[in-house]
PDB file of C-alpha atoms in Angstrom:
ATOM      1  CA  MET V 270     -24.875  58.533 -93.246  1.00 58.00           C
ATOM      2  CA  GLU V 271     -25.205  54.784 -93.589  1.00 66.00           C
ATOM      3  CA  PHE V 272     -22.567  55.000 -96.328  1.00 69.00           C
ATOM      4  CA  LEU V 273     -20.191  56.816 -93.962  1.00 66.00           C
ATOM      5  CA  SER V 274     -20.792  54.188 -91.288  1.00 70.00           C
ATOM      6  CA  TRP V 275     -19.839  51.433 -93.721  1.00 76.00           C
ATOM      7  CA  LEU V 276     -16.872  53.500 -94.918  1.00 72.00           C
ATOM      8  CA  SER V 277     -15.634  53.803 -91.336  1.00 73.00           C
ATOM      9  CA  ALA V 278     -15.873  50.051 -90.811  1.00 77.00           C
ATOM     10  CA  ILE V 279     -14.148  49.200 -94.114  1.00 81.00           C
ATOM     11  CA  ALA V 280     -11.405  51.790 -93.571  1.00 76.00           C
ATOM     12  CA  GLY V 281     -10.813  50.497 -90.046  1.00 75.00           C
ATOM     13  CA  ILE V 282     -10.443  46.911 -91.280  1.00 82.00           C
ATOM     14  CA  LEU V 283      -8.166  48.050 -94.144  1.00 78.00           C
ATOM     15  CA  PHE V 284      -5.826  50.015 -91.854  1.00 74.00           C
ATOM     16  CA  LEU V 285      -5.749  47.108 -89.398  1.00 75.00           C
ATOM     17  CA  VAL V 286      -4.712  44.667 -92.152  1.00 76.00           C
ATOM     18  CA  ILE V 287      -2.011  47.055 -93.390  1.00 73.00           C
ATOM     19  CA  PHE V 288      -0.505  47.584 -89.946  1.00 69.00           C
ATOM     20  CA  ILE V 289      -0.581  43.831 -89.191  1.00 72.00           C
ATOM     21  CA  TYR V 290       1.217  43.184 -92.483  1.00 70.00           C
ATOM     22  CA  TRP V 291       3.860  45.810 -91.701  1.00 66.00           C
ATOM     23  CA  ALA V 292       4.260  44.430 -88.183  1.00 64.00           C
ATOM     24  CA  ILE V 293       5.022  40.977 -89.659  1.00 64.00           C
ATOM     25  CA  ASP V 294       7.351  42.254 -92.376  1.00 64.00           C
ATOM     26  CA  VAL V 295       8.671  45.449 -90.765  1.00 59.00           C
ATOM     27  CA  ASP V 296      11.780  45.534 -92.970  1.00 59.00           C
ATOM     28  CA  ARG V 297       9.679  46.477 -96.019  1.00 59.00           C
ATOM     29  CA  ALA V 298       7.883  49.281 -94.220  1.00 58.00           C
ATOM     30  CA  ARG V 299       9.696  52.589 -94.378  1.00 68.00           C
ATOM     31  CA  MET V 300       9.420  54.966 -91.452  1.00 69.00           C
ATOM     32  CA  GLN V 301       8.082  57.761 -93.653  1.00 69.00           C
ATOM     33  CA  THR V 302       5.401  55.428 -95.048  1.00 70.00           C
ATOM     34  CA  LEU V 303       4.348  54.424 -91.526  1.00 69.00           C
ATOM     35  CA  LYS V 304       4.248  58.060 -90.461  1.00 75.00           C
ATOM     36  CA  ASN V 305       2.113  59.098 -93.435  1.00 76.00           C
ATOM     37  CA  ALA V 306      -0.264  56.172 -92.903  1.00 74.00           C
ATOM     38  CA  PHE V 307      -0.644  57.056 -89.237  1.00 77.00           C
ATOM     39  CA  ILE V 308      -1.308  60.744 -89.935  1.00 83.00           C
ATOM     40  CA  GLY V 309      -3.696  59.929 -92.772  1.00 78.00           C
ATOM     41  CA  GLY V 310      -5.599  57.438 -90.612  1.00 77.00           C
ATOM     42  CA  VAL V 311      -5.936  59.941 -87.760  1.00 82.00           C
ATOM     43  CA  ILE V 312      -7.240  62.631 -90.114  1.00 85.00           C
ATOM     44  CA  LEU V 313      -9.669  60.258 -91.870  1.00 79.00           C
ATOM     45  CA  PHE V 314     -11.164  58.769 -88.725  1.00 80.00           C
ATOM     46  CA  SER V 315     -11.310  62.130 -86.928  1.00 84.00           C
ATOM     47  CA  ALA V 316     -13.254  63.573 -89.868  1.00 82.00           C
ATOM     48  CA  LEU V 317     -15.627  60.607 -89.964  1.00 80.00           C
ATOM     49  CA  PHE V 318     -16.141  60.782 -86.190  1.00 84.00           C
ATOM     50  CA  LEU V 319     -16.876  64.523 -86.386  1.00 85.00           C
ATOM     51  CA  ILE V 320     -19.329  64.140 -89.277  1.00 83.00           C
ATOM     52  CA  LEU V 321     -21.184  61.222 -87.666  1.00 80.00           C
ATOM     53  CA  SER V 322     -21.335  63.033 -84.299  1.00 84.00           C
ATOM     54  CA  ILE V 323     -22.794  66.183 -85.878  1.00 84.00           C
ATOM     55  CA  HIS V 324     -25.309  64.076 -87.789  1.00 81.00           C
ATOM     56  CA  SER V 325     -26.365  62.247 -84.604  1.00 80.00           C
ATOM     57  CA  LEU V 326     -26.822  65.538 -82.728  1.00 81.00           C
ATOM     58  CA  MET V 327     -28.938  66.891 -85.586  1.00 82.00           C
ATOM     59  CA  LEU V 328     -31.251  63.877 -85.273  1.00 79.00           C
ATOM     60  CA  VAL V 329     -31.730  64.166 -81.504  1.00 79.00           C
ATOM     61  CA  PRO V 330     -34.576  66.767 -81.532  1.00 78.00           C
ATOM     62  CA  ALA V 331     -36.581  64.810 -84.127  1.00 77.00           C
ATOM     63  CA  ARG V 332     -36.055  61.430 -82.464  1.00 81.00           C
ATOM     64  CA  SER V 333     -36.567  62.546 -78.877  1.00 81.00           C
ATOM     65  CA  GLY V 334     -39.891  64.286 -79.492  1.00 82.00           C
ATOM     66  CA  GLU V 335     -38.581  67.511 -77.992  1.00 82.00           C
ATOM     67  CA  GLU V 336     -41.675  69.389 -79.195  1.00 83.00           C
ATOM     68  CA  LYS V 337     -43.798  67.195 -76.896  1.00 86.00           C
ATOM     69  CA  LEU V 338     -41.753  68.074 -73.812  1.00 89.00           C
ATOM     70  CA  THR V 339     -44.529  69.636 -71.707  1.00 94.00           C
ATOM     71  CA  PRO V 340     -44.207  71.070 -68.156  1.00 95.00           C
ATOM     72  CA  GLN V 341     -45.993  67.953 -66.854  1.00 96.00           C
ATOM     73  CA  VAL V 342     -43.373  65.718 -68.487  1.00 96.00           C
ATOM     74  CA  VAL V 343     -40.631  67.800 -66.839  1.00 95.00           C
ATOM     75  CA  ASN V 344     -42.383  67.436 -63.475  1.00 96.00           C
ATOM     76  CA  GLY V 345     -42.616  63.704 -64.072  1.00 96.00           C
ATOM     77  CA  LYS V 346     -38.861  63.554 -64.548  1.00 96.00           C
ATOM     78  CA  LYS V 347     -38.443  65.430 -61.259  1.00 96.00           C
ATOM     79  CA  VAL V 348     -40.596  62.771 -59.569  1.00 96.00           C
ATOM     80  CA  TRP V 349     -38.345  60.107 -61.138  1.00 97.00           C
ATOM     81  CA  HIS V 350     -35.298  61.808 -59.590  1.00 96.00           C
ATOM     82  CA  LYS V 351     -36.993  62.613 -56.282  1.00 96.00           C
ATOM     83  CA  TYR V 352     -37.661  58.947 -55.488  1.00 95.00           C
ATOM     84  CA  VAL V 353     -34.394  57.767 -57.078  1.00 95.00           C
ATOM     85  CA  CYS V 354     -36.193  55.282 -59.334  1.00 94.00           C
ATOM     86  CA  ILE V 355     -32.941  54.750 -61.239  1.00 94.00           C
ATOM     87  CA  ASP V 356     -31.567  52.818 -58.240  1.00 93.00           C
ATOM     88  CA  CYS V 357     -33.733  49.872 -59.327  1.00 92.00           C
ATOM     89  CA  HIS V 358     -34.781  50.576 -62.925  1.00 92.00           C
ATOM     90  CA  THR V 359     -33.207  51.605 -66.210  1.00 92.00           C
ATOM     91  CA  LEU V 360     -34.385  54.142 -68.767  1.00 93.00           C
ATOM     92  CA  LEU V 361     -33.056  53.825 -72.320  1.00 90.00           C
ATOM     93  CA  GLY V 362     -30.767  51.103 -70.945  1.00 86.00           C
ATOM     94  CA  ASN V 363     -29.152  53.373 -68.316  1.00 90.00           C
ATOM     95  CA  GLY V 364     -29.534  52.760 -64.595  1.00 91.00           C
ATOM     96  CA  ALA V 365     -29.715  49.800 -62.240  1.00 90.00           C
ATOM     97  CA  TYR V 366     -30.845  46.334 -63.296  1.00 86.00           C
ATOM     98  CA  TYR V 367     -32.675  45.209 -60.152  1.00 87.00           C
ATOM     99  CA  GLY V 368     -36.060  45.986 -61.704  1.00 86.00           C
ATOM    100  CA  PRO V 369     -37.175  45.947 -65.359  1.00 87.00           C
ATOM    101  CA  ASP V 370     -36.288  48.622 -67.900  1.00 90.00           C
ATOM    102  CA  LEU V 371     -39.079  51.223 -68.009  1.00 93.00           C
ATOM    103  CA  THR V 372     -38.428  52.734 -71.446  1.00 92.00           C
ATOM    104  CA  LYS V 373     -41.539  51.058 -72.898  1.00 92.00           C
ATOM    105  CA  THR V 374     -43.702  51.161 -69.756  1.00 93.00           C
ATOM    106  CA  TRP V 375     -46.535  53.036 -71.430  1.00 95.00           C
ATOM    107  CA  ASP V 376     -46.457  50.753 -74.468  1.00 92.00           C
ATOM    108  CA  ARG V 377     -46.716  47.627 -72.262  1.00 90.00           C
ATOM    109  CA  PHE V 378     -49.761  48.948 -70.369  1.00 92.00           C
ATOM    110  CA  LEU V 379     -51.343  50.152 -73.617  1.00 93.00           C
ATOM    111  CA  LYS V 380     -51.013  46.681 -75.161  1.00 91.00           C
ATOM    112  CA  ARG V 381     -52.588  45.087 -72.082  1.00 88.00           C
ATOM    113  CA  ALA V 382     -55.468  47.561 -72.444  1.00 89.00           C
ATOM    114  CA  GLU V 383     -55.792  46.625 -76.158  1.00 88.00           C
ATOM    115  CA  GLY V 384     -55.044  50.187 -77.235  1.00 91.00           C
ATOM    116  CA  ASP V 385     -57.461  51.943 -74.850  1.00 91.00           C
ATOM    117  CA  GLU V 386     -55.458  54.857 -73.396  1.00 93.00           C
ATOM    118  CA  GLY V 387     -58.011  55.467 -70.650  1.00 92.00           C
ATOM    119  CA  ILE V 388     -57.732  51.911 -69.349  1.00 91.00           C
ATOM    120  CA  ALA V 389     -53.939  51.968 -69.736  1.00 92.00           C
ATOM    121  CA  ARG V 390     -53.681  55.195 -67.728  1.00 93.00           C
ATOM    122  CA  ALA V 391     -56.012  53.878 -64.998  1.00 93.00           C
ATOM    123  CA  SER V 392     -54.075  50.605 -64.763  1.00 92.00           C
ATOM    124  CA  LEU V 393     -50.717  52.365 -64.522  1.00 94.00           C
ATOM    125  CA  PHE V 394     -52.135  54.809 -61.978  1.00 94.00           C
ATOM    126  CA  THR V 395     -53.386  51.915 -59.813  1.00 92.00           C
ATOM    127  CA  PHE V 396     -50.045  50.114 -60.136  1.00 93.00           C
ATOM    128  CA  LEU V 397     -48.083  53.169 -58.955  1.00 94.00           C
ATOM    129  CA  LYS V 398     -50.603  53.960 -56.213  1.00 93.00           C
ATOM    130  CA  ASN V 399     -50.482  50.437 -54.761  1.00 91.00           C
ATOM    131  CA  PRO V 400     -47.425  48.576 -56.129  1.00 91.00           C
ATOM    132  CA  PRO V 401     -47.613  44.769 -55.924  1.00 84.00           C
ATOM    133  CA  PRO V 402     -45.613  43.195 -53.081  1.00 81.00           C
ATOM    134  CA  SER V 403     -43.017  40.477 -53.467  1.00 76.00           C
ATOM    135  CA  ILE V 404     -44.641  37.097 -54.201  1.00 68.00           C
ATOM    136  CA  GLY V 405     -42.472  33.989 -54.452  1.00 60.00           C
ATOM    137  CA  TYR V 406     -39.821  34.548 -57.083  1.00 60.00           C
ATOM    138  CA  ARG V 407     -41.289  37.865 -58.268  1.00 68.00           C
ATOM    139  CA  ARG V 408     -39.668  40.938 -56.788  1.00 78.00           C
ATOM    140  CA  GLY V 409     -41.960  43.485 -55.218  1.00 83.00           C
ATOM    141  CA  MET V 410     -41.904  47.264 -55.421  1.00 90.00           C
ATOM    142  CA  PRO V 411     -41.914  49.573 -52.383  1.00 91.00           C
ATOM    143  CA  ASN V 412     -44.869  51.895 -51.929  1.00 92.00           C
ATOM    144  CA  PHE V 413     -43.576  55.474 -52.027  1.00 94.00           C
ATOM    145  CA  HIS V 414     -47.068  56.826 -51.274  1.00 94.00           C
ATOM    146  CA  LEU V 415     -47.000  59.084 -54.333  1.00 95.00           C
ATOM    147  CA  SER V 416     -49.586  61.828 -54.543  1.00 95.00           C
ATOM    148  CA  ASP V 417     -52.127  61.718 -57.366  1.00 94.00           C
ATOM    149  CA  GLN V 418     -50.374  64.656 -59.050  1.00 96.00           C
ATOM    150  CA  GLU V 419     -46.982  62.947 -58.842  1.00 96.00           C
ATOM    151  CA  ILE V 420     -48.412  59.787 -60.374  1.00 96.00           C
ATOM    152  CA  ASN V 421     -50.047  61.684 -63.256  1.00 95.00           C
ATOM    153  CA  ASP V 422     -46.802  63.560 -63.920  1.00 96.00           C
ATOM    154  CA  LEU V 423     -44.835  60.319 -63.866  1.00 97.00           C
ATOM    155  CA  ILE V 424     -47.271  58.730 -66.325  1.00 96.00           C
ATOM    156  CA  GLU V 425     -46.791  61.653 -68.719  1.00 96.00           C
ATOM    157  CA  PHE V 426     -43.028  61.239 -68.359  1.00 96.00           C
ATOM    158  CA  PHE V 427     -43.326  57.536 -69.242  1.00 96.00           C
ATOM    159  CA  ARG V 428     -45.505  58.412 -72.247  1.00 95.00           C
ATOM    160  CA  TRP V 429     -42.890  60.853 -73.513  1.00 94.00           C
ATOM    161  CA  ILE V 430     -40.026  58.381 -72.955  1.00 93.00           C
ATOM    162  CA  ASP V 431     -41.995  55.731 -74.853  1.00 92.00           C
ATOM    163  CA  GLN V 432     -42.192  57.974 -77.955  1.00 89.00           C
ATOM    164  CA  ILE V 433     -38.417  58.467 -78.241  1.00 89.00           C
ATOM    165  CA  ASP V 434     -36.976  56.838 -81.376  1.00 86.00           C
ATOM    166  CA  THR V 435     -34.198  54.689 -79.894  1.00 84.00           C
ATOM    167  CA  ASN V 436     -33.658  52.358 -82.858  1.00 78.00           C
ATOM    168  CA  ASN V 437     -35.277  49.620 -80.743  1.00 80.00           C
ATOM    169  CA  TRP V 438     -32.830  50.110 -77.879  1.00 78.00           C
ATOM    170  CA  PRO V 439     -32.745  48.601 -75.349  1.00 77.00           C
ATOM    171  CA  PRO V 440     -33.788  45.238 -76.793  1.00 75.00           C
ATOM    172  CA  PRO V 441     -36.493  43.326 -74.895  1.00 69.00           C
ATOM    173  CA  PRO V 442     -35.219  40.473 -72.712  1.00 64.00           C
ATOM    174  CA  SER V 443     -35.254  37.217 -74.656  1.00 59.00           C
ATOM    175  CA  LYS V 444     -35.491  35.060 -71.534  1.00 60.00           C
ATOM    176  CA  PRO V 445     -35.829  35.473 -67.751  1.00 56.00           C
ATOM    177  CA  LEU V 446     -32.751  36.371 -65.754  1.00 59.00           C
ATOM    178  CA  ILE V 447     -30.788  33.353 -64.546  1.00 59.00           C
ATOM    179  CA  ALA V 448     -31.144  34.520 -60.945  1.00 58.00           C
ATOM    180  CA  GLU V 449     -34.934  34.786 -61.281  1.00 64.00           C
ATOM    181  CA  VAL V 450     -35.156  31.318 -62.836  1.00 68.00           C
ATOM    182  CA  ALA V 451     -33.059  29.881 -60.000  1.00 68.00           C
ATOM    183  CA  VAL V 452     -35.231  31.536 -57.349  1.00 71.00           C
ATOM    184  CA  LYS V 453     -38.415  30.404 -59.110  1.00 74.00           C
ATOM    185  CA  GLU V 454     -37.182  26.819 -59.260  1.00 77.00           C
ATOM    186  CA  LYS V 455     -36.243  26.960 -55.572  1.00 78.00           C
ATOM    187  CA  VAL V 456     -39.691  28.284 -54.614  1.00 77.00           C
ATOM    188  CA  GLU V 457     -41.489  25.690 -56.737  1.00 80.00           C
ATOM    189  CA  LYS V 458     -39.339  22.896 -55.313  1.00 84.00           C
ATOM    190  CA  LYS V 459     -40.079  24.039 -51.758  1.00 82.00           C
ATOM    191  CA  ALA V 460     -43.820  24.291 -52.510  1.00 81.00           C
ATOM    192  CA  ALA V 461     -43.846  20.760 -53.971  1.00 85.00           C
ATOM    193  CA  ALA V 462     -42.055  19.417 -50.900  1.00 86.00           C
ATOM    194  CA  GLU V 463     -44.526  21.163 -48.562  1.00 85.00           C
ATOM    195  CA  GLN V 464     -47.484  19.798 -50.529  1.00 86.00           C
ATOM    196  CA  LYS V 465     -46.076  16.286 -50.384  1.00 89.00           C
ATOM    197  CA  GLU V 466     -45.473  16.550 -46.640  1.00 90.00           C
ATOM    198  CA  GLY V 467     -48.977  17.948 -46.110  1.00 88.00           C
ATOM    199  CA  GLU V 468     -50.494  15.042 -48.038  1.00 88.00           C
ATOM    200  CA  ARG V 469     -48.463  12.601 -45.936  1.00 90.00           C
ATOM    201  CA  ILE V 470     -49.751  14.166 -42.704  1.00 89.00           C
ATOM    202  CA  PHE V 471     -53.299  14.184 -44.099  1.00 87.00           C
ATOM    203  CA  LYS V 472     -53.121  10.402 -44.534  1.00 87.00           C
ATOM    204  CA  ALA V 473     -51.022   9.647 -41.449  1.00 88.00           C
ATOM    205  CA  LYS V 474     -53.360  11.515 -39.090  1.00 83.00           C
ATOM    206  CA  GLY V 475     -56.362   9.603 -40.386  1.00 85.00           C
ATOM    207  CA  CYS V 476     -58.070  12.561 -42.099  1.00 86.00           C
ATOM    208  CA  VAL V 477     -58.960  10.235 -44.987  1.00 85.00           C
ATOM    209  CA  ALA V 478     -61.236   8.300 -42.622  1.00 84.00           C
ATOM    210  CA  CYS V 479     -63.697  11.202 -42.555  1.00 86.00           C
ATOM    211  CA  HIS V 480     -62.880  13.371 -45.596  1.00 86.00           C
ATOM    212  CA  THR V 481     -62.429  12.948 -49.338  1.00 86.00           C
ATOM    213  CA  VAL V 482     -60.868  15.221 -51.927  1.00 86.00           C
ATOM    214  CA  GLY V 483     -63.189  15.664 -54.869  1.00 86.00           C
ATOM    215  CA  LYS V 484     -65.168  12.455 -54.235  1.00 87.00           C
ATOM    216  CA  GLY V 485     -68.088  13.881 -52.289  1.00 86.00           C
ATOM    217  CA  ARG V 486     -69.016  13.804 -48.610  1.00 85.00           C
ATOM    218  CA  LEU V 487     -68.024  10.953 -46.344  1.00 84.00           C
ATOM    219  CA  VAL V 488     -68.295  11.244 -42.562  1.00 86.00           C
ATOM    220  CA  GLY V 489     -67.123  14.843 -42.963  1.00 86.00           C
ATOM    221  CA  PRO V 490     -67.397  17.232 -45.933  1.00 87.00           C
ATOM    222  CA  ASP V 491     -65.411  17.012 -49.172  1.00 88.00           C
ATOM    223  CA  LEU V 492     -62.298  19.204 -48.786  1.00 87.00           C
ATOM    224  CA  LYS V 493     -61.803  20.086 -52.440  1.00 88.00           C
ATOM    225  CA  GLY V 494     -61.695  23.893 -52.708  1.00 88.00           C
ATOM    226  CA  VAL V 495     -61.866  24.352 -48.934  1.00 87.00           C
ATOM    227  CA  SER V 496     -59.267  27.163 -49.010  1.00 86.00           C
ATOM    228  CA  LYS V 497     -61.605  29.220 -51.226  1.00 87.00           C
ATOM    229  CA  LYS V 498     -64.400  28.855 -48.705  1.00 86.00           C
ATOM    230  CA  TYR V 499     -62.426  29.550 -45.525  1.00 86.00           C
ATOM    231  CA  SER V 500     -59.547  31.904 -44.715  1.00 87.00           C
ATOM    232  CA  ARG V 501     -56.099  30.700 -43.717  1.00 87.00           C
ATOM    233  CA  ASP V 502     -56.654  32.041 -40.190  1.00 88.00           C
ATOM    234  CA  PHE V 503     -59.917  30.083 -39.902  1.00 87.00           C
ATOM    235  CA  MET V 504     -58.262  26.840 -41.065  1.00 88.00           C
ATOM    236  CA  GLU V 505     -55.374  27.325 -38.649  1.00 89.00           C
ATOM    237  CA  LYS V 506     -57.751  27.747 -35.704  1.00 87.00           C
ATOM    238  CA  TRP V 507     -59.862  24.791 -36.884  1.00 87.00           C
ATOM    239  CA  LEU V 508     -56.898  22.429 -37.133  1.00 88.00           C
ATOM    240  CA  LYS V 509     -55.392  23.642 -33.881  1.00 89.00           C
ATOM    241  CA  ASN V 510     -58.603  23.145 -31.913  1.00 88.00           C
ATOM    242  CA  PRO V 511     -62.072  22.880 -33.541  1.00 87.00           C
ATOM    243  CA  ASP V 512     -63.689  23.806 -30.216  1.00 86.00           C
ATOM    244  CA  ILE V 513     -62.392  27.369 -30.711  1.00 85.00           C
ATOM    245  CA  ILE V 514     -64.473  27.654 -33.884  1.00 83.00           C
ATOM    246  CA  TYR V 515     -67.479  26.037 -32.231  1.00 83.00           C
ATOM    247  CA  ALA V 516     -67.260  28.551 -29.387  1.00 84.00           C
ATOM    248  CA  GLU V 517     -66.962  31.503 -31.800  1.00 83.00           C
ATOM    249  CA  GLY V 518     -69.871  30.230 -33.902  1.00 79.00           C
ATOM    250  CA  LYS V 519     -71.882  29.306 -30.816  1.00 80.00           C
ATOM    251  CA  ARG V 520     -72.908  26.040 -32.415  1.00 81.00           C
ATOM    252  CA  LYS V 521     -71.642  22.463 -32.494  1.00 81.00           C
ATOM    253  CA  PRO V 522     -71.361  20.973 -35.019  1.00 78.00           C
ATOM    254  CA  LEU V 523     -70.663  23.953 -37.256  1.00 74.00           C
ATOM    255  CA  ASN V 524     -72.197  22.371 -40.376  1.00 75.00           C
ATOM    256  CA  GLU V 525     -75.541  20.627 -40.140  1.00 75.00           C
ATOM    257  CA  GLY V 526     -75.495  16.962 -41.051  1.00 76.00           C
ATOM    258  CA  PHE V 527     -71.907  16.333 -39.954  1.00 84.00           C
ATOM    259  CA  PRO V 528     -70.616  15.164 -36.574  1.00 85.00           C
ATOM    260  CA  PRO V 529     -68.313  17.435 -34.541  1.00 86.00           C
ATOM    261  CA  MET V 530     -64.646  17.235 -35.450  1.00 85.00           C
ATOM    262  CA  PRO V 531     -62.430  16.057 -32.567  1.00 84.00           C
ATOM    263  CA  PRO V 532     -59.153  17.836 -31.706  1.00 83.00           C
ATOM    264  CA  GLN V 533     -56.261  16.427 -33.731  1.00 82.00           C
ATOM    265  CA  ASN V 534     -53.377  17.414 -31.428  1.00 86.00           C
ATOM    266  CA  LEU V 535     -51.332  18.749 -34.350  1.00 88.00           C
ATOM    267  CA  THR V 536     -48.082  20.651 -33.975  1.00 89.00           C
ATOM    268  CA  HIS V 537     -47.733  24.128 -35.472  1.00 89.00           C
ATOM    269  CA  GLU V 538     -45.475  22.734 -38.212  1.00 89.00           C
ATOM    270  CA  GLU V 539     -47.968  19.993 -39.080  1.00 89.00           C
ATOM    271  CA  ILE V 540     -50.773  22.561 -39.272  1.00 88.00           C
ATOM    272  CA  GLU V 541     -48.698  24.706 -41.668  1.00 89.00           C
ATOM    273  CA  HIS V 542     -48.046  21.728 -43.949  1.00 89.00           C
ATOM    274  CA  LEU V 543     -51.694  20.676 -43.873  1.00 89.00           C
ATOM    275  CA  ILE V 544     -52.931  24.182 -44.714  1.00 88.00           C
ATOM    276  CA  HIS V 545     -50.490  24.370 -47.619  1.00 87.00           C
ATOM    277  CA  TYR V 546     -51.800  21.024 -48.859  1.00 88.00           C
ATOM    278  CA  LEU V 547     -55.422  22.124 -48.510  1.00 87.00           C
ATOM    279  CA  GLU V 548     -54.661  25.321 -50.466  1.00 85.00           C
ATOM    280  CA  THR V 549     -53.507  23.211 -53.420  1.00 83.00           C
ATOM    281  CA  LEU V 550     -56.698  21.142 -53.576  1.00 78.00           C
TER     282      LEU V 550
END
């Protein structure tokens, strides 16, 4: 069949050269010769197309893994259609391009699990049960609240799709989409600007008079890693009015060995910038 494929390509190029030559020097080309060449070309290429099509259809059962098409795989395909997954994803290169192609979904999770099918199945199950939300430049996936049975069927469908011999189609993306890169750069630029503004406020409001970052305690505690110790809600309340935290904790100061922190009279915007800065420490 590879020979016939090459024959088709060579014959196509040959006929193209002949017709271009006759088009340039049409006086030398007789009408009967043109007619015979046209008829012969149609017959040749029709025969090649028919032979190659029949050969391709004969290979479909062996390449698709038709013998592994279980009722659970069929149910998984029904789940795929029920939730219109093709509106965001592609399979075998067909579908929408909002989300990634899912032809090799099972293979990707299996590689992450270092070949352990049990771990791969559990990871994929967890992913479909609670899809990750949108974070920064990464697009999220809606939670369709699939039942356990639907998820297991869908996993079997992905496993079957993964085993289809597609001649390495579709090819893996060689680089991130331009749109994703642009969004990522925008998010990173915004984050850098917020961090810089937060650091400016930190110095301008005199926080450096009581706190250090990674240099140990001063009048107040070292703030390195403070966002890992306290929640964002806690830090927002603390910066807005420390007395709120003292009242909730029923103690002042909150940490032994440090003096109480006075109210800073910060605006909501300044608090947001400061929290963002503290989260980067």
